[in-house]
PDB file of C-alpha atoms in Angstrom:
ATOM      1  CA  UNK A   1       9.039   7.688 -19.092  1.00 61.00           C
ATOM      2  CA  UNK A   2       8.808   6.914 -15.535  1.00 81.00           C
ATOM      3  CA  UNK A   3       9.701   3.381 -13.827  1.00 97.00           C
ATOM      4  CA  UNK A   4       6.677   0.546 -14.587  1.00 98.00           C
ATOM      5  CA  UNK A   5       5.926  -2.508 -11.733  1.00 98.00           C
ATOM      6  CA  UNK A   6       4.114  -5.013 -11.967  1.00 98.00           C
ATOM      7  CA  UNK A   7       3.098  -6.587  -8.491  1.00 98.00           C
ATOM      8  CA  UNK A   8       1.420 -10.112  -8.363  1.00 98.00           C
ATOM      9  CA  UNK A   9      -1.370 -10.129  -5.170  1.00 97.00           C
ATOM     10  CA  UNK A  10      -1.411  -6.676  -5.424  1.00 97.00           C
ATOM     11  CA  UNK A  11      -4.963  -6.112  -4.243  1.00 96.00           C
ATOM     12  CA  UNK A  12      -4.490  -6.308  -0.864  1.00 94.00           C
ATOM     13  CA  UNK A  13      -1.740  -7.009   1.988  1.00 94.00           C
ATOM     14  CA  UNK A  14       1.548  -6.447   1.202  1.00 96.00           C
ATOM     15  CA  UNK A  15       1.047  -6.557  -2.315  1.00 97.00           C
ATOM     16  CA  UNK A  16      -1.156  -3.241  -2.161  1.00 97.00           C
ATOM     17  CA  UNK A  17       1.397  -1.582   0.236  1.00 97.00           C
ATOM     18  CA  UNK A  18       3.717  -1.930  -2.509  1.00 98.00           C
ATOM     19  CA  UNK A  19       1.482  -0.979  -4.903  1.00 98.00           C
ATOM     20  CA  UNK A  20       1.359   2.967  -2.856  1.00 98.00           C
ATOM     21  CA  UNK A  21       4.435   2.899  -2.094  1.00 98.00           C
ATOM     22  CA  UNK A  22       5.500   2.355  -5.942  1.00 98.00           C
ATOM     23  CA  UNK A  23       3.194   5.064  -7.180  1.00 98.00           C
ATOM     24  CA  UNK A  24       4.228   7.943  -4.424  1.00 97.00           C
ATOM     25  CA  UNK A  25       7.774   7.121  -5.938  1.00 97.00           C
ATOM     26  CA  UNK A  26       6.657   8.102  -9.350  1.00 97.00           C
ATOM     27  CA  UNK A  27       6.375   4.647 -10.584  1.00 98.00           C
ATOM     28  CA  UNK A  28       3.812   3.012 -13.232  1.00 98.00           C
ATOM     29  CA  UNK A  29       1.889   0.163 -11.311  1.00 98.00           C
ATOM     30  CA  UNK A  30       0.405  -2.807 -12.616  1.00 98.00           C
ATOM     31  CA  UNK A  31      -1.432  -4.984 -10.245  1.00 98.00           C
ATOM     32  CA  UNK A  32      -2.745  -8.559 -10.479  1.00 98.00           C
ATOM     33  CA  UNK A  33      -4.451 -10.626  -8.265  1.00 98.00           C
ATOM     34  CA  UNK A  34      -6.737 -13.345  -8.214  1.00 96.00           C
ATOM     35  CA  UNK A  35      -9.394 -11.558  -5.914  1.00 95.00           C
ATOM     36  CA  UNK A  36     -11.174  -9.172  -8.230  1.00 94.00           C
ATOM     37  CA  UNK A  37     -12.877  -7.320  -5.505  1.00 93.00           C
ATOM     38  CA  UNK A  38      -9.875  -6.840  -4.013  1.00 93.00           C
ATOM     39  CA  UNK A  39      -8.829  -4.956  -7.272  1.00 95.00           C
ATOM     40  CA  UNK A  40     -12.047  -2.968  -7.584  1.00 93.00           C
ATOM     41  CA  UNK A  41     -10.688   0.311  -5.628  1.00 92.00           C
ATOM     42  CA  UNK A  42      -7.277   0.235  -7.185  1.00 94.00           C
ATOM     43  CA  UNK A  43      -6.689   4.106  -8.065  1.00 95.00           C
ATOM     44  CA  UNK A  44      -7.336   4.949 -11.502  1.00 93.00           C
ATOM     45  CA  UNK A  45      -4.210   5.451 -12.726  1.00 96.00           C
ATOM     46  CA  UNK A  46      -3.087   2.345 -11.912  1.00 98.00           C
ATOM     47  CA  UNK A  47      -3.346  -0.541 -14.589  1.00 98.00           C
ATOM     48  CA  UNK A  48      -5.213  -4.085 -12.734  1.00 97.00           C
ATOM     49  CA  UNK A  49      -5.407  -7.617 -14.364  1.00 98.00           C
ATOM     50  CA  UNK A  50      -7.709 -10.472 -12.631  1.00 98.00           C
ATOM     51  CA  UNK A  51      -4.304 -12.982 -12.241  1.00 98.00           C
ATOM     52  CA  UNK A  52      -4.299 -16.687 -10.814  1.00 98.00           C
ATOM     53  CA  UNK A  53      -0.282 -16.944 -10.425  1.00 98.00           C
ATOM     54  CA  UNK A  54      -0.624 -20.988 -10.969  1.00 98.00           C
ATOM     55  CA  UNK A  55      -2.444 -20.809 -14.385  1.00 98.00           C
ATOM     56  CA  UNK A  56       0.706 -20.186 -17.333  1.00 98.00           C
ATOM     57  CA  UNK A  57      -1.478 -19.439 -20.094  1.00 98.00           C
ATOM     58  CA  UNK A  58      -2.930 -16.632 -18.125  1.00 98.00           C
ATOM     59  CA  UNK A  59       0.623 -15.356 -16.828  1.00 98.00           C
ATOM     60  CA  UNK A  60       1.518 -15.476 -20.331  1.00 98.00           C
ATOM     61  CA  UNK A  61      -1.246 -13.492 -21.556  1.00 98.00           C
ATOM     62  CA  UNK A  62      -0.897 -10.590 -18.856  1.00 98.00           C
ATOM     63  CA  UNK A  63       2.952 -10.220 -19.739  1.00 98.00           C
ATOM     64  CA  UNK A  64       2.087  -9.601 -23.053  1.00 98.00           C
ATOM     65  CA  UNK A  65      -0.530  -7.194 -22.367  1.00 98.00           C
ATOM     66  CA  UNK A  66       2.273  -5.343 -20.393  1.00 98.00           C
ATOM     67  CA  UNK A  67       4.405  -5.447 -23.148  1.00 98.00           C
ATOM     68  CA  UNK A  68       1.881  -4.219 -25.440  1.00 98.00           C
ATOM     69  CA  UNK A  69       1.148  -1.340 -22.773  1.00 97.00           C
ATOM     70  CA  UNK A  70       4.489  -0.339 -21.774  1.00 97.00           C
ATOM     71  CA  UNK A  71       6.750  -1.751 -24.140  1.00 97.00           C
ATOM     72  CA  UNK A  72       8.856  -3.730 -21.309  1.00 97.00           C
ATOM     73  CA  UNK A  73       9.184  -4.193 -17.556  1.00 98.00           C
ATOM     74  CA  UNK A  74      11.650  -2.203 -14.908  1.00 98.00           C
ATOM     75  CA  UNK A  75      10.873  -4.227 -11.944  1.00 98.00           C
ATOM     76  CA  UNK A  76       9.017  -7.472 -11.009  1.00 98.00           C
ATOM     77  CA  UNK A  77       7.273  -8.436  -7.613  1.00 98.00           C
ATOM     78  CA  UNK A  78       6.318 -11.580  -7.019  1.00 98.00           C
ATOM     79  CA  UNK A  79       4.620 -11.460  -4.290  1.00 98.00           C
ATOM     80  CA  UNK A  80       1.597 -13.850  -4.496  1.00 97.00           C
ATOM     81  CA  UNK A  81       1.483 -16.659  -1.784  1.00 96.00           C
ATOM     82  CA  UNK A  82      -1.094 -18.657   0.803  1.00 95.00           C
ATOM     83  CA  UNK A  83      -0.390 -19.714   4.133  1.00 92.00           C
ATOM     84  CA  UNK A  84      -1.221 -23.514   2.827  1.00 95.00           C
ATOM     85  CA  UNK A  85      -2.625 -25.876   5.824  1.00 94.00           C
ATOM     86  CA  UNK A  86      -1.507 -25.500   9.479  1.00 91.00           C
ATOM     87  CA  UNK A  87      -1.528 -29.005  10.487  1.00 93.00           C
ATOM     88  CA  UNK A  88       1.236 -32.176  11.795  1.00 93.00           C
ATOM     89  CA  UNK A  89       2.878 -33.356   8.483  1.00 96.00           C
ATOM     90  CA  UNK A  90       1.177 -37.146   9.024  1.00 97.00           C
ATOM     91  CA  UNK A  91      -2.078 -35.592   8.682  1.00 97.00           C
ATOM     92  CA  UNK A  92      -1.930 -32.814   5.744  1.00 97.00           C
ATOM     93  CA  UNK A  93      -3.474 -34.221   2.619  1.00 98.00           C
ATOM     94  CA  UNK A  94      -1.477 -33.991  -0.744  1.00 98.00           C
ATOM     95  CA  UNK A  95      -3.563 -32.037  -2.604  1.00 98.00           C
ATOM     96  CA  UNK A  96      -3.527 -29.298   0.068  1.00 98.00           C
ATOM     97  CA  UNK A  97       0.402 -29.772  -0.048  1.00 98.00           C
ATOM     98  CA  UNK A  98       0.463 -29.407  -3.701  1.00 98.00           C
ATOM     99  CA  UNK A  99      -2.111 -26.244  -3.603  1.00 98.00           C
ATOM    100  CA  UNK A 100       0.302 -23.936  -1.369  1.00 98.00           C
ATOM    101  CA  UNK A 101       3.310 -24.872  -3.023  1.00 98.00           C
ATOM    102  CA  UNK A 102       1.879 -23.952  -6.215  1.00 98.00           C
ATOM    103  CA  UNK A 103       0.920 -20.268  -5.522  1.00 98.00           C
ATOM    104  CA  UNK A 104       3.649 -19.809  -3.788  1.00 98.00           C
ATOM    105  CA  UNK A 105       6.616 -21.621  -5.347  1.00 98.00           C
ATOM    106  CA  UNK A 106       5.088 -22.523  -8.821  1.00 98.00           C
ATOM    107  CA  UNK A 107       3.305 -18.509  -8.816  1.00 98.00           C
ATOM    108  CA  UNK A 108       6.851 -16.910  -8.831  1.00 98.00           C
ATOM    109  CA  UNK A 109       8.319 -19.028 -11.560  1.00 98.00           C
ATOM    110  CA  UNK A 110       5.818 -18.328 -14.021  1.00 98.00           C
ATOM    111  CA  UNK A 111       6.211 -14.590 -13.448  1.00 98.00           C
ATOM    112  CA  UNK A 112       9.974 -15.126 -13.638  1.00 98.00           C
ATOM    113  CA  UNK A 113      10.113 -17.353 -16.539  1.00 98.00           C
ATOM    114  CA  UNK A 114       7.970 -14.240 -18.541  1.00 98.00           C
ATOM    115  CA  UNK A 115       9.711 -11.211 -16.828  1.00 98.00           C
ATOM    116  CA  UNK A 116      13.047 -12.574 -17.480  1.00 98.00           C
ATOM    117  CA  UNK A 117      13.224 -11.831 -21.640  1.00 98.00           C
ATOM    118  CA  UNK A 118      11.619  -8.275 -21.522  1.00 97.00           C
ATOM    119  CA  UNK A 119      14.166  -7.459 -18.642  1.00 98.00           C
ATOM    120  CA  UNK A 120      17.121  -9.703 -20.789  1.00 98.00           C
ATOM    121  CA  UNK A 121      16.058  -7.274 -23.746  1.00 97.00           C
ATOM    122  CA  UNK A 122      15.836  -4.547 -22.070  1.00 97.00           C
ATOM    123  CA  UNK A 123      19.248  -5.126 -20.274  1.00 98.00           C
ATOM    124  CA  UNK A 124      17.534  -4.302 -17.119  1.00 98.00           C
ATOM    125  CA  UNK A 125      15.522  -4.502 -14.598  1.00 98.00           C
ATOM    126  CA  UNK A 126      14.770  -5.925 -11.014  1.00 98.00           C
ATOM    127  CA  UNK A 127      12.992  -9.135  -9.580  1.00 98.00           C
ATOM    128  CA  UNK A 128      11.686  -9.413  -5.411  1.00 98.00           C
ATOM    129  CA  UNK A 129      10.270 -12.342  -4.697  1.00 98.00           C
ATOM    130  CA  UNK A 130       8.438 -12.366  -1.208  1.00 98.00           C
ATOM    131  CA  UNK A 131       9.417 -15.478   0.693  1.00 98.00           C
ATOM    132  CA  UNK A 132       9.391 -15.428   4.562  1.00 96.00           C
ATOM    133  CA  UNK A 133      10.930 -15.826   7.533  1.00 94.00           C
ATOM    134  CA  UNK A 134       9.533 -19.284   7.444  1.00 93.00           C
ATOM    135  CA  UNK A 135      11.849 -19.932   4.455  1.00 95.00           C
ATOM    136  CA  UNK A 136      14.668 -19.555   6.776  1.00 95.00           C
ATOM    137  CA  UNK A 137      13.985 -21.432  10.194  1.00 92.00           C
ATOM    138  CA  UNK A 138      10.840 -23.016   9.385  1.00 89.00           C
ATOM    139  CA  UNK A 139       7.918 -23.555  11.125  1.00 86.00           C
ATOM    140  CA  UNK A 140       6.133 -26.491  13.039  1.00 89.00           C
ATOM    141  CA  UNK A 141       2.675 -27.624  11.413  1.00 91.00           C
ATOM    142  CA  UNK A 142       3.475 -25.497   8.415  1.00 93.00           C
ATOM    143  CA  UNK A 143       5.241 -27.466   5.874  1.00 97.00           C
ATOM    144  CA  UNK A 144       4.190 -27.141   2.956  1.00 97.00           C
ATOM    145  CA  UNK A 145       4.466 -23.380   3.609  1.00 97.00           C
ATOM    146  CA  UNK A 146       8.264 -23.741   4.773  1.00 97.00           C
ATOM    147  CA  UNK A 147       9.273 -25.839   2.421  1.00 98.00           C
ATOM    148  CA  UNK A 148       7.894 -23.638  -0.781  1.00 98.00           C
ATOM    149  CA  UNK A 149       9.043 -20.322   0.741  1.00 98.00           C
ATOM    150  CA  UNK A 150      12.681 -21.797   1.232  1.00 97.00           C
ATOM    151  CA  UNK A 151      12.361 -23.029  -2.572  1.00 98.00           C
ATOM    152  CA  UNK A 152      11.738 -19.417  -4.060  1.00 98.00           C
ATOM    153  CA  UNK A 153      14.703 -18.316  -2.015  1.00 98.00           C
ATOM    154  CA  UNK A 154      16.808 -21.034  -4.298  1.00 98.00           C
ATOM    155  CA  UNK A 155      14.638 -20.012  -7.241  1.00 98.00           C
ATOM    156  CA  UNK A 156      15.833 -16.409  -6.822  1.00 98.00           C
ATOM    157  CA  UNK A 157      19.422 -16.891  -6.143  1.00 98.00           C
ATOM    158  CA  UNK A 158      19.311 -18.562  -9.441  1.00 98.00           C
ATOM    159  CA  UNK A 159      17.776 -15.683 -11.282  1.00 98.00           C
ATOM    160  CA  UNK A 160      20.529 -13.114 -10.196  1.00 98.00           C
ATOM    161  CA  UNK A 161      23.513 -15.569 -11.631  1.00 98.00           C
ATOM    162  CA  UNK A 162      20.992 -16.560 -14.940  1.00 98.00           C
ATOM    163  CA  UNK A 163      19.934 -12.694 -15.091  1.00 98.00           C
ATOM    164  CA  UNK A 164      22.859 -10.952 -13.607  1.00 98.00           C
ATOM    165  CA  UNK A 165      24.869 -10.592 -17.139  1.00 98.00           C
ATOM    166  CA  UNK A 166      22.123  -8.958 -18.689  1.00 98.00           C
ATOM    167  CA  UNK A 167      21.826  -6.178 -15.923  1.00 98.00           C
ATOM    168  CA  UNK A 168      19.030  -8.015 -13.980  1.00 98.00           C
ATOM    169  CA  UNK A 169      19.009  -7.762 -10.620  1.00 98.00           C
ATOM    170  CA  UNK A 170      16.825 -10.625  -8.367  1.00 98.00           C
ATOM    171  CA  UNK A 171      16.445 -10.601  -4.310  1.00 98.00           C
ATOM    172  CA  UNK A 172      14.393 -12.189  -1.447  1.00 98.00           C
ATOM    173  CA  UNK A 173      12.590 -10.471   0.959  1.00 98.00           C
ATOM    174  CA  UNK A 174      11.519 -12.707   3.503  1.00 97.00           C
ATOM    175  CA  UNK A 175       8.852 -10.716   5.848  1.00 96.00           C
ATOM    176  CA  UNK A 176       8.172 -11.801   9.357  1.00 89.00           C
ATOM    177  CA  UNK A 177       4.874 -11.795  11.095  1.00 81.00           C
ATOM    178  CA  UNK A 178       2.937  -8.929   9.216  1.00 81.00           C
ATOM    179  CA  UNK A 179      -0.209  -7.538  10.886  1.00 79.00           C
ATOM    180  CA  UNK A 180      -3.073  -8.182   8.919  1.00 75.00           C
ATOM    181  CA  UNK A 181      -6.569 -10.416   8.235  1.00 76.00           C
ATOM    182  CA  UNK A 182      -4.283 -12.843   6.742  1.00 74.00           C
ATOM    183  CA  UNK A 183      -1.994 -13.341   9.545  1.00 77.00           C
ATOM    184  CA  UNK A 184      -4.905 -13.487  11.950  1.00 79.00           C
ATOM    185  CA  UNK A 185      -6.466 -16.691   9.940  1.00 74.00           C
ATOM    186  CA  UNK A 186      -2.588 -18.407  10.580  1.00 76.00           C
ATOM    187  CA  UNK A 187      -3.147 -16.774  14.237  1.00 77.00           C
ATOM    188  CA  UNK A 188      -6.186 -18.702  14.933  1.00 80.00           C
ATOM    189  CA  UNK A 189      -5.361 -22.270  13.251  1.00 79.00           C
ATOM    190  CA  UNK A 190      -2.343 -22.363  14.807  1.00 77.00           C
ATOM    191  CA  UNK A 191      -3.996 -21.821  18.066  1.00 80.00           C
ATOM    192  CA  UNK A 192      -6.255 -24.661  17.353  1.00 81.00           C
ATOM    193  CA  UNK A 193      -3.472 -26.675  16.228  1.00 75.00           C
ATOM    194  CA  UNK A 194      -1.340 -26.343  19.500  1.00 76.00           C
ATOM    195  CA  UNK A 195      -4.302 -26.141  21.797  1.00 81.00           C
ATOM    196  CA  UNK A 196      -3.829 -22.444  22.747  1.00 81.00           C
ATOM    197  CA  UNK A 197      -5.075 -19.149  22.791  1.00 83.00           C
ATOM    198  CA  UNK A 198      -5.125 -16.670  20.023  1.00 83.00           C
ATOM    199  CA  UNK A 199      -3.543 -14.213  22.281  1.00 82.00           C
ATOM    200  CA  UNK A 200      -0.432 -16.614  23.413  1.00 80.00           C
ATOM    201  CA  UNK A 201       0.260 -17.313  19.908  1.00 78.00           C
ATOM    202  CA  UNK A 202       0.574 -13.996  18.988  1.00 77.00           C
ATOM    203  CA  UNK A 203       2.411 -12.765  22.049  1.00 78.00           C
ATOM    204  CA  UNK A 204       5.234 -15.865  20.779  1.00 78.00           C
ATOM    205  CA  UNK A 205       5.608 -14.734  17.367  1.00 79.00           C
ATOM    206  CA  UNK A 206       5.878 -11.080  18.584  1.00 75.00           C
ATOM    207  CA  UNK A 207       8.263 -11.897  21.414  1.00 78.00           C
ATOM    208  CA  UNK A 208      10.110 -14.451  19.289  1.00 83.00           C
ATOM    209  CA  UNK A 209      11.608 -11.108  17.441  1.00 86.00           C
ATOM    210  CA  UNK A 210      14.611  -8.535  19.296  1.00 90.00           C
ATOM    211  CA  UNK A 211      12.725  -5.739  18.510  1.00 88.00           C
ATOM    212  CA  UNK A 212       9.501  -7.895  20.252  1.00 84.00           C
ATOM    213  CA  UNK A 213       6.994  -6.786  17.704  1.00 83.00           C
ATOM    214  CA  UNK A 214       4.726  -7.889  14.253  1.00 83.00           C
ATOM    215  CA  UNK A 215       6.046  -6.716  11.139  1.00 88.00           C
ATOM    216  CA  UNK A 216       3.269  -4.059   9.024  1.00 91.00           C
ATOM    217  CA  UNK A 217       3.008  -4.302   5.168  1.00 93.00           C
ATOM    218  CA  UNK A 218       4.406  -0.696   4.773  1.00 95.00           C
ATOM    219  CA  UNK A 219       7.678  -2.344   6.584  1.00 96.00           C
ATOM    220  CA  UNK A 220       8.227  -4.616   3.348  1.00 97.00           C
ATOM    221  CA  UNK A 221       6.631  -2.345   0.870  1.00 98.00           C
ATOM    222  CA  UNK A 222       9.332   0.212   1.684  1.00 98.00           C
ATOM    223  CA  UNK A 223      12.056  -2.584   1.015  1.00 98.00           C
ATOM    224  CA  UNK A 224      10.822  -4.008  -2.613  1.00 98.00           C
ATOM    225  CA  UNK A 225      10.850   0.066  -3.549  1.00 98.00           C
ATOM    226  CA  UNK A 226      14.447   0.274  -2.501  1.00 98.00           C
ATOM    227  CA  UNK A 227      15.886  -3.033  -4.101  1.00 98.00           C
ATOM    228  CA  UNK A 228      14.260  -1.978  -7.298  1.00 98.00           C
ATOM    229  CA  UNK A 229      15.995   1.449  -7.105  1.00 97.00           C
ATOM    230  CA  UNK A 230      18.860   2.798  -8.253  1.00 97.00           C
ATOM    231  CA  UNK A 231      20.277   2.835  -4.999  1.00 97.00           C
ATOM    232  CA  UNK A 232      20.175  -0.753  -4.111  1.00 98.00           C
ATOM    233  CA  UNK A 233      22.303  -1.486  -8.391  1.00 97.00           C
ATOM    234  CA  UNK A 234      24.796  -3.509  -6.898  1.00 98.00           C
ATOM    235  CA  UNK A 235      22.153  -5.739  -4.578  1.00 98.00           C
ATOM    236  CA  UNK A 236      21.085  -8.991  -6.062  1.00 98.00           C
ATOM    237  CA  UNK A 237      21.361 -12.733  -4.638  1.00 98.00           C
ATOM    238  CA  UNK A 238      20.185 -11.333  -1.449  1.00 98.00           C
ATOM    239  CA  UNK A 239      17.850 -12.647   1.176  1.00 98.00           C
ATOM    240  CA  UNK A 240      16.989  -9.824   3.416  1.00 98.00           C
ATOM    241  CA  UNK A 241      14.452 -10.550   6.216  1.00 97.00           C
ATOM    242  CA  UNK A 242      12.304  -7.890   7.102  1.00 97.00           C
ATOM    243  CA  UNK A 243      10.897  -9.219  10.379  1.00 92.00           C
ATOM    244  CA  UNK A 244      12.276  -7.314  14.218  1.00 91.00           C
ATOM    245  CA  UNK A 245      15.296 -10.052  13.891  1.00 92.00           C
ATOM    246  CA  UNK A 246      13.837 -13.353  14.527  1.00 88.00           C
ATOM    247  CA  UNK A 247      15.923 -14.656  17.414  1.00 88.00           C
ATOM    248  CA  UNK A 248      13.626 -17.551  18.173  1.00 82.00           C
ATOM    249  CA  UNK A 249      11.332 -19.290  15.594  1.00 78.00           C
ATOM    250  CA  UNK A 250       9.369 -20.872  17.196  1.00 75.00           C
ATOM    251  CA  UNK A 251       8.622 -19.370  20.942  1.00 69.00           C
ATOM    252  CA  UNK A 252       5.252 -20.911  21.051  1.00 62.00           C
ATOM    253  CA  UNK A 253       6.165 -24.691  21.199  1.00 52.00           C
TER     254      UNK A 253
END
């Protein structure tokens, strides 16, 4: 039976890069995501599941529709996330706080928490999380952002020493800029945050990076595929950034 994913925001972005990239490696894809359109021209042989990350009872649900599918899990992604509020910490409201760090923080837990016995069972299996390089510098006017992408990083260095025993592997990948729609929205409110142009803002992340360029999905896509392979068995704890080498965070200031 060949390999089965399951991929969290998996409709779009990064999380359907890794979808294709997973199924030209022979592997049986599962995608959620809370955008149904955004699952509506998923190929047919892949399996798709409406999915908000935050709600438990429906994470629950979907994990034991996979098992009743597949009978298990070989590999995890948790890859859901928002870019939250771009904003000055005085002025972003608590509710908008509590909103991105509960897709993004609270969203990989619950996938964890129900991955974690049909991979213990298994004695198997492999858990990315997608953090970012925010979770590693962060970033002015994106707090709530930094601060939950930095958590999953803890969150998933905890999994590989919890999981590790039972043959269950867990790393980061922490993406930098990624062309895309969704970048362009953080493109343009930070721009309107720091009273510049689209265009400057852009040209700082890009130049903020050695190999002076934006990241694209099929960049990270390529990674999760390799730390869930066999070739990347003795790879877990890690935090690997997948980003040109950020060797300045924050050019734009």
């Amino acid at each position: 039976m060949s390999r089965r994913v399951l991929i969290t925001a998996g409709g779009s972005g990064i999380g359907r890069a890794m979808a294709e990239a997973f199924a030209r490696e022979g592997w049986q894809v599962w995608v959620a995501d809370l955008d149904g359109a955004a699952l509506a021209d998923a190929p047919e042989s892949w399996r798709s599941t409406q999915l908000d990350v935050t709600d438990e009872a429906g994470v629950a649900a979907l994990f034991s529709e996979v098992q009743a599918a597949w009978g298990g899990l070989d590999a995890l992604c948790a890859n859901a996330g928002v870019a939250g509020p771009t904003a000055a910490v005085e002025d972003i409201k608590l509710q908008d706080w509590q909103a991105c760090v509960a897709v993004n923080l609270e969203g990989a837990f619950l996938a964890a928490k129900y991955a974690a016995p049909m991979m213990k069972a298994a004695g198997q299996g492999a858990i990315v999380v997608t953090s970012s390089t925010a979770g590693q510098y962060g970033y002015p006017y994106r707090a709530p952002y930094a601060a939950a992408k930095w958590a999953v990083i803890g969150l998933t260095k905890t999994l590989a020493m919890e999981l590790g025993g039972y043959g269950v592997r867990a790393n980061v990948i922490c993406p930098g800029a990624v062309e895309g729609p969704r970048m362009e929205g953080v493109l343009a409110r930070e721009a309107a945050a720091k009273g510049m142009s689209r265009d400057d803002v852009y040209e700082g992340y890009a130049s903020g990076t050695a190999l002076g360029a934006f990241v694209e999905a099929r960049d990270v896509a390529d990674m999760a595929v390799f730390l869930c392979s066999e070739k990347a068995r003795m790879v877990s704890g890690q935090v690997i950034a997948v980003d040109g080498f950020t060797v300045n965070p924050d050019p734009k200031a």
